[in-house]
Amino acid sequence: MSQTVTPSDDLSAAAPPAEGAALANAPFDIAARVLHRDGMMLVIDKPPGLAVHKGPKGGETLADHLDALRFGLPNAPELAHRLDKDTSGCLVLGRHRKALADLGKAFADGTVGKTYMAVVRGVPGEPHGRIELKLAKRSPTRGWWMAVDPRGQEAITEWTMIAQGEGLAVLALSPLTGRTHQLRVHLDAIGHPILGDSIYGGASRLPGGPILHLHSRRAVIPQKKGRDPVDVRAPLPAHMRATLERAGFDPAALEALADAADFTPRAGAKPPAGRA
């Protein structure tokens, strides 16, 4: 069981100004963001603001940088799953066709352990919880916008509160299914939207507005032949560290609390690939 810490500061006033769209456009060394590398996979620390695929508005994406991650192989790695543009942290890539098939199956079966960290508005009334709300597309014209819908697909999220302040809290979360925007919609549905969420949380969409405070902290990927799982952790991005430090928190201590949260992959579940 993780311990919840409480600062003396008002966390609601702690959000720093956005680093802005420059996060996606500023040059960066993708190879320097590799957290794990073996013959099967790479795990990288994706920066916030960088889309993993080309969208209708164009712009720089992770795909523009994948060739720099070949590390001697003939082909660039490919995504084993997805993260939303504004979500940072652990992103798993397969280095060849068989690896992609094995990794894709592990994500689809729910055997990959995933821990996220989020700063949310309001303080939950309980120290931990489980959200089971089905999700469906909000409209046919915005297929990636999701909404709670009893006719939708199963979606399950577990969460543990690891810190609380005046008006905001820090949660460790595990999506047991992989629906698009699952964590963002689920947290908004229980009255605790993620800080900086301009789609579901009412944050400003103007330049200079707050950045989404959602981070893929940890990925635990099972291995075959009795080998230990690959256990990778991504450090909190600068904007989340700044928010927590301004509130009097120690980001490293909260990372440790998130890592200690007791989440279990749901073996046998077969959700489609989605974006948190």
PDB file of C-alpha atoms in Angstrom:
ATOM      1  CA  MET A   1       0.000   0.000   0.000  1.00  0.00           C
ATOM      2  CA  SER A   2       1.454   3.355  -0.957  1.00  0.00           C
ATOM      3  CA  GLN A   3       1.610   6.262   1.453  1.00  0.00           C
ATOM      4  CA  THR A   4      -0.202   9.518   0.680  1.00  0.00           C
ATOM      5  CA  VAL A   5       1.731  12.719   1.331  1.00  0.00           C
ATOM      6  CA  THR A   6       0.232  16.160   1.914  1.00  0.00           C
ATOM      7  CA  PRO A   7       1.928  19.514   1.256  1.00  0.00           C
ATOM      8  CA  SER A   8       1.262  22.781   2.994  1.00  0.00           C
ATOM      9  CA  ASP A   9       0.966  24.678  -0.301  1.00  0.00           C
ATOM     10  CA  ASP A  10      -2.115  25.221  -2.429  1.00  0.00           C
ATOM     11  CA  LEU A  11      -1.503  22.890  -5.367  1.00  0.00           C
ATOM     12  CA  SER A  12      -4.244  24.557  -7.394  1.00  0.00           C
ATOM     13  CA  ALA A  13      -2.004  27.612  -7.798  1.00  0.00           C
ATOM     14  CA  ALA A  14       1.069  25.572  -8.577  1.00  0.00           C
ATOM     15  CA  ALA A  15       0.654  24.780 -12.265  1.00  0.00           C
ATOM     16  CA  PRO A  16       3.487  26.453 -14.226  1.00  0.00           C
ATOM     17  CA  PRO A  17       2.936  28.182 -17.544  1.00  0.00           C
ATOM     18  CA  ALA A  18       2.937  25.810 -20.470  1.00  0.00           C
ATOM     19  CA  GLU A  19       6.136  25.030 -22.253  1.00  0.00           C
ATOM     20  CA  GLY A  20       3.870  25.383 -25.274  1.00  0.00           C
ATOM     21  CA  ALA A  21       3.837  23.856 -28.689  1.00  0.00           C
ATOM     22  CA  ALA A  22       7.614  24.246 -28.746  1.00  0.00           C
ATOM     23  CA  LEU A  23       7.773  20.919 -26.909  1.00  0.00           C
ATOM     24  CA  ALA A  24       6.794  19.220 -30.126  1.00  0.00           C
ATOM     25  CA  ASN A  25       8.796  21.465 -32.423  1.00  0.00           C
ATOM     26  CA  ALA A  26      12.062  21.931 -30.539  1.00  0.00           C
ATOM     27  CA  PRO A  27      14.862  19.712 -31.865  1.00  0.00           C
ATOM     28  CA  PHE A  28      15.780  16.833 -29.601  1.00  0.00           C
ATOM     29  CA  ASP A  29      17.994  13.767 -29.676  1.00  0.00           C
ATOM     30  CA  ILE A  30      15.619  10.796 -29.819  1.00  0.00           C
ATOM     31  CA  ALA A  31      18.451   8.347 -29.132  1.00  0.00           C
ATOM     32  CA  ALA A  32      19.127  10.129 -25.839  1.00  0.00           C
ATOM     33  CA  ARG A  33      15.561   9.309 -24.779  1.00  0.00           C
ATOM     34  CA  VAL A  34      16.024   5.533 -25.022  1.00  0.00           C
ATOM     35  CA  LEU A  35      15.343   3.983 -21.611  1.00  0.00           C
ATOM     36  CA  HIS A  36      15.830   0.332 -22.611  1.00  0.00           C
ATOM     37  CA  ARG A  37      17.237  -1.470 -25.632  1.00  0.00           C
ATOM     38  CA  ASP A  38      17.563  -5.152 -26.464  1.00  0.00           C
ATOM     39  CA  GLY A  39      17.283  -7.286 -29.587  1.00  0.00           C
ATOM     40  CA  MET A  40      13.494  -7.313 -29.399  1.00  0.00           C
ATOM     41  CA  MET A  41      12.399  -3.864 -28.274  1.00  0.00           C
ATOM     42  CA  LEU A  42      13.155  -0.292 -27.383  1.00  0.00           C
ATOM     43  CA  VAL A  43      11.428   1.673 -24.656  1.00  0.00           C
ATOM     44  CA  ILE A  44      11.713   5.425 -25.067  1.00  0.00           C
ATOM     45  CA  ASP A  45      10.680   8.408 -22.969  1.00  0.00           C
ATOM     46  CA  LYS A  46       8.254  10.221 -25.275  1.00  0.00           C
ATOM     47  CA  PRO A  47       8.128  13.973 -24.664  1.00  0.00           C
ATOM     48  CA  PRO A  48       4.743  15.662 -24.210  1.00  0.00           C
ATOM     49  CA  GLY A  49       3.405  17.454 -27.266  1.00  0.00           C
ATOM     50  CA  LEU A  50       4.833  15.006 -29.809  1.00  0.00           C
ATOM     51  CA  ALA A  51       2.289  12.937 -31.752  1.00  0.00           C
ATOM     52  CA  VAL A  52       3.176   9.342 -32.573  1.00  0.00           C
ATOM     53  CA  HIS A  53       1.359   9.416 -35.952  1.00  0.00           C
ATOM     54  CA  LYS A  54       0.652  11.993 -38.625  1.00  0.00           C
ATOM     55  CA  GLY A  55      -2.636  13.774 -38.049  1.00  0.00           C
ATOM     56  CA  PRO A  56      -4.878  15.915 -40.251  1.00  0.00           C
ATOM     57  CA  LYS A  57      -3.012  19.076 -39.194  1.00  0.00           C
ATOM     58  CA  GLY A  58       0.400  17.647 -40.076  1.00  0.00           C
ATOM     59  CA  GLY A  59       3.423  18.697 -38.056  1.00  0.00           C
ATOM     60  CA  GLU A  60       6.361  16.841 -36.553  1.00  0.00           C
ATOM     61  CA  THR A  61       5.710  13.348 -35.201  1.00  0.00           C
ATOM     62  CA  LEU A  62       7.664  10.544 -33.604  1.00  0.00           C
ATOM     63  CA  ALA A  63       7.624   8.779 -36.971  1.00  0.00           C
ATOM     64  CA  ASP A  64       9.995  11.476 -38.263  1.00  0.00           C
ATOM     65  CA  HIS A  65      12.655  10.282 -35.806  1.00  0.00           C
ATOM     66  CA  LEU A  66      12.353   6.486 -35.859  1.00  0.00           C
ATOM     67  CA  ASP A  67      15.096   5.960 -38.436  1.00  0.00           C
ATOM     68  CA  ALA A  68      17.585   7.244 -35.840  1.00  0.00           C
ATOM     69  CA  LEU A  69      16.617   4.285 -33.637  1.00  0.00           C
ATOM     70  CA  ARG A  70      17.653   1.445 -35.966  1.00  0.00           C
ATOM     71  CA  PHE A  71      20.904   0.833 -34.032  1.00  0.00           C
ATOM     72  CA  GLY A  72      22.357  -1.345 -36.776  1.00  0.00           C
ATOM     73  CA  LEU A  73      19.174  -3.110 -37.883  1.00  0.00           C
ATOM     74  CA  PRO A  74      17.984  -2.734 -41.495  1.00  0.00           C
ATOM     75  CA  ASN A  75      14.587  -1.320 -40.555  1.00  0.00           C
ATOM     76  CA  ALA A  76      13.390   1.332 -38.132  1.00  0.00           C
ATOM     77  CA  PRO A  77      11.424   0.162 -35.076  1.00  0.00           C
ATOM     78  CA  GLU A  78       7.638   0.431 -35.025  1.00  0.00           C
ATOM     79  CA  LEU A  79       5.084   1.214 -32.330  1.00  0.00           C
ATOM     80  CA  ALA A  80       3.922  -1.707 -30.192  1.00  0.00           C
ATOM     81  CA  HIS A  81       1.186   0.510 -28.693  1.00  0.00           C
ATOM     82  CA  ARG A  82       0.341   4.206 -28.628  1.00  0.00           C
ATOM     83  CA  LEU A  83       0.399   7.214 -26.351  1.00  0.00           C
ATOM     84  CA  ASP A  84      -1.672  10.314 -26.910  1.00  0.00           C
ATOM     85  CA  LYS A  85       0.162  13.368 -28.231  1.00  0.00           C
ATOM     86  CA  ASP A  86       0.154  15.200 -24.903  1.00  0.00           C
ATOM     87  CA  THR A  87       0.955  12.163 -22.733  1.00  0.00           C
ATOM     88  CA  SER A  88       4.629  11.706 -21.870  1.00  0.00           C
ATOM     89  CA  GLY A  89       6.693   8.730 -20.772  1.00  0.00           C
ATOM     90  CA  CYS A  90       7.276   5.053 -21.518  1.00  0.00           C
ATOM     91  CA  LEU A  91       6.539   4.068 -25.111  1.00  0.00           C
ATOM     92  CA  VAL A  92       7.413   0.567 -26.357  1.00  0.00           C
ATOM     93  CA  LEU A  93       8.708  -0.073 -29.891  1.00  0.00           C
ATOM     94  CA  GLY A  94       9.268  -3.415 -31.608  1.00  0.00           C
ATOM     95  CA  ARG A  95      12.536  -3.791 -33.521  1.00  0.00           C
ATOM     96  CA  HIS A  96      11.423  -6.444 -36.031  1.00  0.00           C
ATOM     97  CA  ARG A  97       8.293  -8.234 -37.247  1.00  0.00           C
ATOM     98  CA  LYS A  98       8.294 -11.099 -34.717  1.00  0.00           C
ATOM     99  CA  ALA A  99       8.952  -8.689 -31.860  1.00  0.00           C
ATOM    100  CA  LEU A 100       6.019  -6.526 -32.951  1.00  0.00           C
ATOM    101  CA  ALA A 101       3.735  -9.570 -33.055  1.00  0.00           C
ATOM    102  CA  ASP A 102       4.809 -10.728 -29.581  1.00  0.00           C
ATOM    103  CA  LEU A 103       4.577  -7.263 -28.066  1.00  0.00           C
ATOM    104  CA  GLY A 104       1.235  -6.581 -29.717  1.00  0.00           C
ATOM    105  CA  LYS A 105      -0.156  -9.793 -28.228  1.00  0.00           C
ATOM    106  CA  ALA A 106       1.154  -8.909 -24.760  1.00  0.00           C
ATOM    107  CA  PHE A 107      -0.528  -5.501 -24.878  1.00  0.00           C
ATOM    108  CA  ALA A 108      -3.755  -6.967 -26.294  1.00  0.00           C
ATOM    109  CA  ASP A 109      -3.853  -9.713 -23.655  1.00  0.00           C
ATOM    110  CA  GLY A 110      -3.344  -7.222 -20.836  1.00  0.00           C
ATOM    111  CA  THR A 111      -0.135  -8.819 -19.555  1.00  0.00           C
ATOM    112  CA  VAL A 112       1.935  -5.629 -19.782  1.00  0.00           C
ATOM    113  CA  GLY A 113       1.962  -3.794 -16.462  1.00  0.00           C
ATOM    114  CA  LYS A 114       1.349  -0.056 -16.931  1.00  0.00           C
ATOM    115  CA  THR A 115       1.552   2.659 -14.288  1.00  0.00           C
ATOM    116  CA  TYR A 116       0.696   6.282 -15.032  1.00  0.00           C
ATOM    117  CA  MET A 117       0.947   9.388 -12.896  1.00  0.00           C
ATOM    118  CA  ALA A 118      -1.555  12.236 -13.126  1.00  0.00           C
ATOM    119  CA  VAL A 119      -2.248  15.508 -11.357  1.00  0.00           C
ATOM    120  CA  VAL A 120      -6.024  15.896 -11.076  1.00  0.00           C
ATOM    121  CA  ARG A 121      -8.413  18.612  -9.993  1.00  0.00           C
ATOM    122  CA  GLY A 122     -10.108  17.995  -6.658  1.00  0.00           C
ATOM    123  CA  VAL A 123      -9.267  15.452  -3.977  1.00  0.00           C
ATOM    124  CA  PRO A 124     -10.990  12.048  -4.207  1.00  0.00           C
ATOM    125  CA  GLY A 125     -12.980  11.010  -1.161  1.00  0.00           C
ATOM    126  CA  GLU A 126     -11.283   7.613  -1.022  1.00  0.00           C
ATOM    127  CA  PRO A 127      -7.568   6.689  -1.068  1.00  0.00           C
ATOM    128  CA  HIS A 128      -7.959   4.324  -4.007  1.00  0.00           C
ATOM    129  CA  GLY A 129     -10.609   3.094  -6.401  1.00  0.00           C
ATOM    130  CA  ARG A 130     -11.612   1.227  -9.523  1.00  0.00           C
ATOM    131  CA  ILE A 131     -13.490   2.827 -12.417  1.00  0.00           C
ATOM    132  CA  GLU A 132     -15.586   0.585 -14.653  1.00  0.00           C
ATOM    133  CA  LEU A 133     -17.296   2.776 -17.240  1.00  0.00           C
ATOM    134  CA  LYS A 134     -17.781   1.747 -20.859  1.00  0.00           C
ATOM    135  CA  LEU A 135     -16.478   4.132 -23.514  1.00  0.00           C
ATOM    136  CA  ALA A 136     -17.530   4.928 -27.074  1.00  0.00           C
ATOM    137  CA  LYS A 137     -16.733   7.527 -29.728  1.00  0.00           C
ATOM    138  CA  ARG A 138     -18.345  10.862 -28.944  1.00  0.00           C
ATOM    139  CA  SER A 139     -19.205  11.564 -32.580  1.00  0.00           C
ATOM    140  CA  PRO A 140     -18.488  10.092 -36.034  1.00  0.00           C
ATOM    141  CA  THR A 141     -16.679  13.277 -37.090  1.00  0.00           C
ATOM    142  CA  ARG A 142     -14.253  13.274 -34.141  1.00  0.00           C
ATOM    143  CA  GLY A 143     -13.468   9.588 -33.901  1.00  0.00           C
ATOM    144  CA  TRP A 144     -10.747   9.985 -31.288  1.00  0.00           C
ATOM    145  CA  TRP A 145     -12.963  11.960 -28.866  1.00  0.00           C
ATOM    146  CA  MET A 146     -14.478   9.518 -26.391  1.00  0.00           C
ATOM    147  CA  ALA A 147     -17.384   9.565 -23.945  1.00  0.00           C
ATOM    148  CA  VAL A 148     -18.883   7.330 -21.281  1.00  0.00           C
ATOM    149  CA  ASP A 149     -21.563   5.224 -22.973  1.00  0.00           C
ATOM    150  CA  PRO A 150     -23.296   2.118 -21.547  1.00  0.00           C
ATOM    151  CA  ARG A 151     -23.373   0.738 -25.108  1.00  0.00           C
ATOM    152  CA  GLY A 152     -19.626   1.205 -25.521  1.00  0.00           C
ATOM    153  CA  GLN A 153     -16.621  -1.036 -24.954  1.00  0.00           C
ATOM    154  CA  GLU A 154     -15.490  -2.249 -21.556  1.00  0.00           C
ATOM    155  CA  ALA A 155     -12.973   0.075 -19.890  1.00  0.00           C
ATOM    156  CA  ILE A 156     -11.426  -0.449 -16.445  1.00  0.00           C
ATOM    157  CA  THR A 157      -9.022   1.805 -14.554  1.00  0.00           C
ATOM    158  CA  GLU A 158      -7.514   1.320 -11.102  1.00  0.00           C
ATOM    159  CA  TRP A 159      -6.101   4.290  -9.180  1.00  0.00           C
ATOM    160  CA  THR A 160      -4.338   5.125  -5.923  1.00  0.00           C
ATOM    161  CA  MET A 161      -3.953   8.616  -4.460  1.00  0.00           C
ATOM    162  CA  ILE A 162      -0.296   9.237  -3.597  1.00  0.00           C
ATOM    163  CA  ALA A 163      -0.449  12.952  -2.717  1.00  0.00           C
ATOM    164  CA  GLN A 164      -3.038  15.610  -2.025  1.00  0.00           C
ATOM    165  CA  GLY A 165      -3.082  19.367  -1.668  1.00  0.00           C
ATOM    166  CA  GLU A 166      -5.639  22.148  -1.601  1.00  0.00           C
ATOM    167  CA  GLY A 167      -7.870  21.480  -4.578  1.00  0.00           C
ATOM    168  CA  LEU A 168      -5.700  18.958  -6.438  1.00  0.00           C
ATOM    169  CA  ALA A 169      -4.305  15.450  -5.993  1.00  0.00           C
ATOM    170  CA  VAL A 170      -1.636  13.220  -7.511  1.00  0.00           C
ATOM    171  CA  LEU A 171      -2.746   9.752  -8.589  1.00  0.00           C
ATOM    172  CA  ALA A 172      -1.001   6.590  -9.690  1.00  0.00           C
ATOM    173  CA  LEU A 173      -3.160   4.795 -12.254  1.00  0.00           C
ATOM    174  CA  SER A 174      -3.270   1.527 -14.138  1.00  0.00           C
ATOM    175  CA  PRO A 175      -5.475   1.150 -17.225  1.00  0.00           C
ATOM    176  CA  LEU A 176      -6.516  -2.510 -17.243  1.00  0.00           C
ATOM    177  CA  THR A 177      -7.950  -1.983 -20.713  1.00  0.00           C
ATOM    178  CA  GLY A 178      -6.519   0.126 -23.515  1.00  0.00           C
ATOM    179  CA  ARG A 179      -9.233   2.429 -24.819  1.00  0.00           C
ATOM    180  CA  THR A 180      -8.446   5.711 -26.507  1.00  0.00           C
ATOM    181  CA  HIS A 181      -8.192   8.525 -23.914  1.00  0.00           C
ATOM    182  CA  GLN A 182      -9.358   6.053 -21.253  1.00  0.00           C
ATOM    183  CA  LEU A 183      -7.650   7.647 -18.252  1.00  0.00           C
ATOM    184  CA  ARG A 184      -8.661  11.152 -19.279  1.00  0.00           C
ATOM    185  CA  VAL A 185     -12.334  10.290 -19.776  1.00  0.00           C
ATOM    186  CA  HIS A 186     -12.569   8.100 -16.674  1.00  0.00           C
ATOM    187  CA  LEU A 187     -11.072  10.727 -14.380  1.00  0.00           C
ATOM    188  CA  ASP A 188     -13.297  13.450 -15.785  1.00  0.00           C
ATOM    189  CA  ALA A 189     -16.308  11.155 -15.333  1.00  0.00           C
ATOM    190  CA  ILE A 190     -15.663  10.793 -11.588  1.00  0.00           C
ATOM    191  CA  GLY A 191     -15.251  14.540 -11.187  1.00  0.00           C
ATOM    192  CA  HIS A 192     -11.447  14.731 -11.149  1.00  0.00           C
ATOM    193  CA  PRO A 193     -10.235  15.794 -14.619  1.00  0.00           C
ATOM    194  CA  ILE A 194      -6.516  15.864 -15.311  1.00  0.00           C
ATOM    195  CA  LEU A 195      -4.815  19.232 -14.948  1.00  0.00           C
ATOM    196  CA  GLY A 196      -4.179  20.761 -18.364  1.00  0.00           C
ATOM    197  CA  ASP A 197      -6.682  18.577 -20.242  1.00  0.00           C
ATOM    198  CA  SER A 198      -8.176  20.890 -22.860  1.00  0.00           C
ATOM    199  CA  ILE A 199     -10.515  18.228 -24.280  1.00  0.00           C
ATOM    200  CA  TYR A 200     -12.081  16.645 -21.218  1.00  0.00           C
ATOM    201  CA  GLY A 201     -10.978  18.872 -18.340  1.00  0.00           C
ATOM    202  CA  GLY A 202     -11.935  22.336 -19.550  1.00  0.00           C
ATOM    203  CA  ALA A 203      -8.368  23.694 -19.703  1.00  0.00           C
ATOM    204  CA  SER A 204      -7.598  26.536 -22.105  1.00  0.00           C
ATOM    205  CA  ARG A 205      -6.668  25.504 -25.630  1.00  0.00           C
ATOM    206  CA  LEU A 206      -4.957  28.829 -26.338  1.00  0.00           C
ATOM    207  CA  PRO A 207      -1.162  29.038 -26.732  1.00  0.00           C
ATOM    208  CA  GLY A 208       0.439  29.328 -23.308  1.00  0.00           C
ATOM    209  CA  GLY A 209      -2.246  27.263 -21.626  1.00  0.00           C
ATOM    210  CA  PRO A 210      -1.378  24.438 -19.233  1.00  0.00           C
ATOM    211  CA  ILE A 211       0.069  21.161 -20.502  1.00  0.00           C
ATOM    212  CA  LEU A 212      -1.628  17.842 -19.811  1.00  0.00           C
ATOM    213  CA  HIS A 213      -0.336  16.406 -16.530  1.00  0.00           C
ATOM    214  CA  LEU A 214      -0.431  12.719 -17.513  1.00  0.00           C
ATOM    215  CA  HIS A 215       2.712  10.600 -17.621  1.00  0.00           C
ATOM    216  CA  SER A 216       3.394   6.960 -18.477  1.00  0.00           C
ATOM    217  CA  ARG A 217       5.697   6.287 -15.545  1.00  0.00           C
ATOM    218  CA  ARG A 218       6.349   2.552 -15.770  1.00  0.00           C
ATOM    219  CA  ALA A 219       6.026  -0.373 -18.182  1.00  0.00           C
ATOM    220  CA  VAL A 220       6.626  -3.990 -17.147  1.00  0.00           C
ATOM    221  CA  ILE A 221       6.823  -6.205 -20.241  1.00  0.00           C
ATOM    222  CA  PRO A 222       6.711 -10.007 -19.823  1.00  0.00           C
ATOM    223  CA  GLN A 223       9.409 -12.137 -21.448  1.00  0.00           C
ATOM    224  CA  LYS A 224       9.383 -15.707 -22.704  1.00  0.00           C
ATOM    225  CA  LYS A 225      11.433 -18.730 -21.582  1.00  0.00           C
ATOM    226  CA  GLY A 226      11.331 -17.877 -17.902  1.00  0.00           C
ATOM    227  CA  ARG A 227      13.258 -14.633 -18.262  1.00  0.00           C
ATOM    228  CA  ASP A 228      12.605 -11.732 -15.917  1.00  0.00           C
ATOM    229  CA  PRO A 229      10.240  -9.086 -17.297  1.00  0.00           C
ATOM    230  CA  VAL A 230      11.626  -5.864 -18.716  1.00  0.00           C
ATOM    231  CA  ASP A 231      10.821  -3.205 -16.097  1.00  0.00           C
ATOM    232  CA  VAL A 232      11.285   0.378 -17.333  1.00  0.00           C
ATOM    233  CA  ARG A 233      10.535   3.708 -15.663  1.00  0.00           C
ATOM    234  CA  ALA A 234      10.452   7.185 -17.215  1.00  0.00           C
ATOM    235  CA  PRO A 235      11.210  10.293 -15.128  1.00  0.00           C
ATOM    236  CA  LEU A 236       8.493  12.901 -14.779  1.00  0.00           C
ATOM    237  CA  PRO A 237       8.593  15.625 -17.462  1.00  0.00           C
ATOM    238  CA  ALA A 238       9.680  19.151 -16.588  1.00  0.00           C
ATOM    239  CA  HIS A 239       6.202  20.683 -16.413  1.00  0.00           C
ATOM    240  CA  MET A 240       4.934  18.053 -13.951  1.00  0.00           C
ATOM    241  CA  ARG A 241       8.064  18.310 -11.812  1.00  0.00           C
ATOM    242  CA  ALA A 242       7.625  22.094 -11.688  1.00  0.00           C
ATOM    243  CA  THR A 243       3.987  21.782 -10.602  1.00  0.00           C
ATOM    244  CA  LEU A 244       4.876  19.357  -7.822  1.00  0.00           C
ATOM    245  CA  GLU A 245       7.904  21.313  -6.624  1.00  0.00           C
ATOM    246  CA  ARG A 246       5.913  24.550  -6.441  1.00  0.00           C
ATOM    247  CA  ALA A 247       3.462  22.702  -4.215  1.00  0.00           C
ATOM    248  CA  GLY A 248       6.225  21.575  -1.879  1.00  0.00           C
ATOM    249  CA  PHE A 249       6.369  17.975  -3.076  1.00  0.00           C
ATOM    250  CA  ASP A 250       9.477  15.927  -3.850  1.00  0.00           C
ATOM    251  CA  PRO A 251       8.872  14.533  -7.378  1.00  0.00           C
ATOM    252  CA  ALA A 252      11.301  11.653  -6.820  1.00  0.00           C
ATOM    253  CA  ALA A 253       9.404  10.612  -3.693  1.00  0.00           C
ATOM    254  CA  LEU A 254       6.129  10.612  -5.622  1.00  0.00           C
ATOM    255  CA  GLU A 255       7.701   8.557  -8.411  1.00  0.00           C
ATOM    256  CA  ALA A 256       8.695   5.998  -5.780  1.00  0.00           C
ATOM    257  CA  LEU A 257       5.160   5.943  -4.365  1.00  0.00           C
ATOM    258  CA  ALA A 258       3.736   5.413  -7.850  1.00  0.00           C
ATOM    259  CA  ASP A 259       6.172   2.566  -8.447  1.00  0.00           C
ATOM    260  CA  ALA A 260       5.030   0.938  -5.192  1.00  0.00           C
ATOM    261  CA  ALA A 261       1.331   1.078  -6.106  1.00  0.00           C
ATOM    262  CA  ASP A 262      -0.121  -2.428  -6.250  1.00  0.00           C
ATOM    263  CA  PHE A 263      -1.508  -2.852  -9.762  1.00  0.00           C
ATOM    264  CA  THR A 264      -1.853  -6.235 -11.443  1.00  0.00           C
ATOM    265  CA  PRO A 265      -2.123  -6.795 -15.229  1.00  0.00           C
ATOM    266  CA  ARG A 266      -5.418  -8.372 -16.198  1.00  0.00           C
ATOM    267  CA  ALA A 267      -4.237 -11.557 -17.917  1.00  0.00           C
ATOM    268  CA  GLY A 268      -6.557 -12.877 -20.588  1.00  0.00           C
ATOM    269  CA  ALA A 269      -8.233  -9.548 -21.314  1.00  0.00           C
ATOM    270  CA  LYS A 270      -8.195  -8.589 -24.979  1.00  0.00           C
ATOM    271  CA  PRO A 271      -8.703  -4.834 -25.331  1.00  0.00           C
ATOM    272  CA  PRO A 272      -7.772  -3.184 -28.613  1.00  0.00           C
ATOM    273  CA  ALA A 273      -4.726  -0.972 -28.810  1.00  0.00           C
ATOM    274  CA  GLY A 274      -5.604   2.530 -27.682  1.00  0.00           C
ATOM    275  CA  ARG A 275      -4.153   5.723 -26.347  1.00  0.00           C
ATOM    276  CA  ALA A 276      -4.267   6.768 -22.738  1.00  0.00           C
TER     277      ALA A 276
END
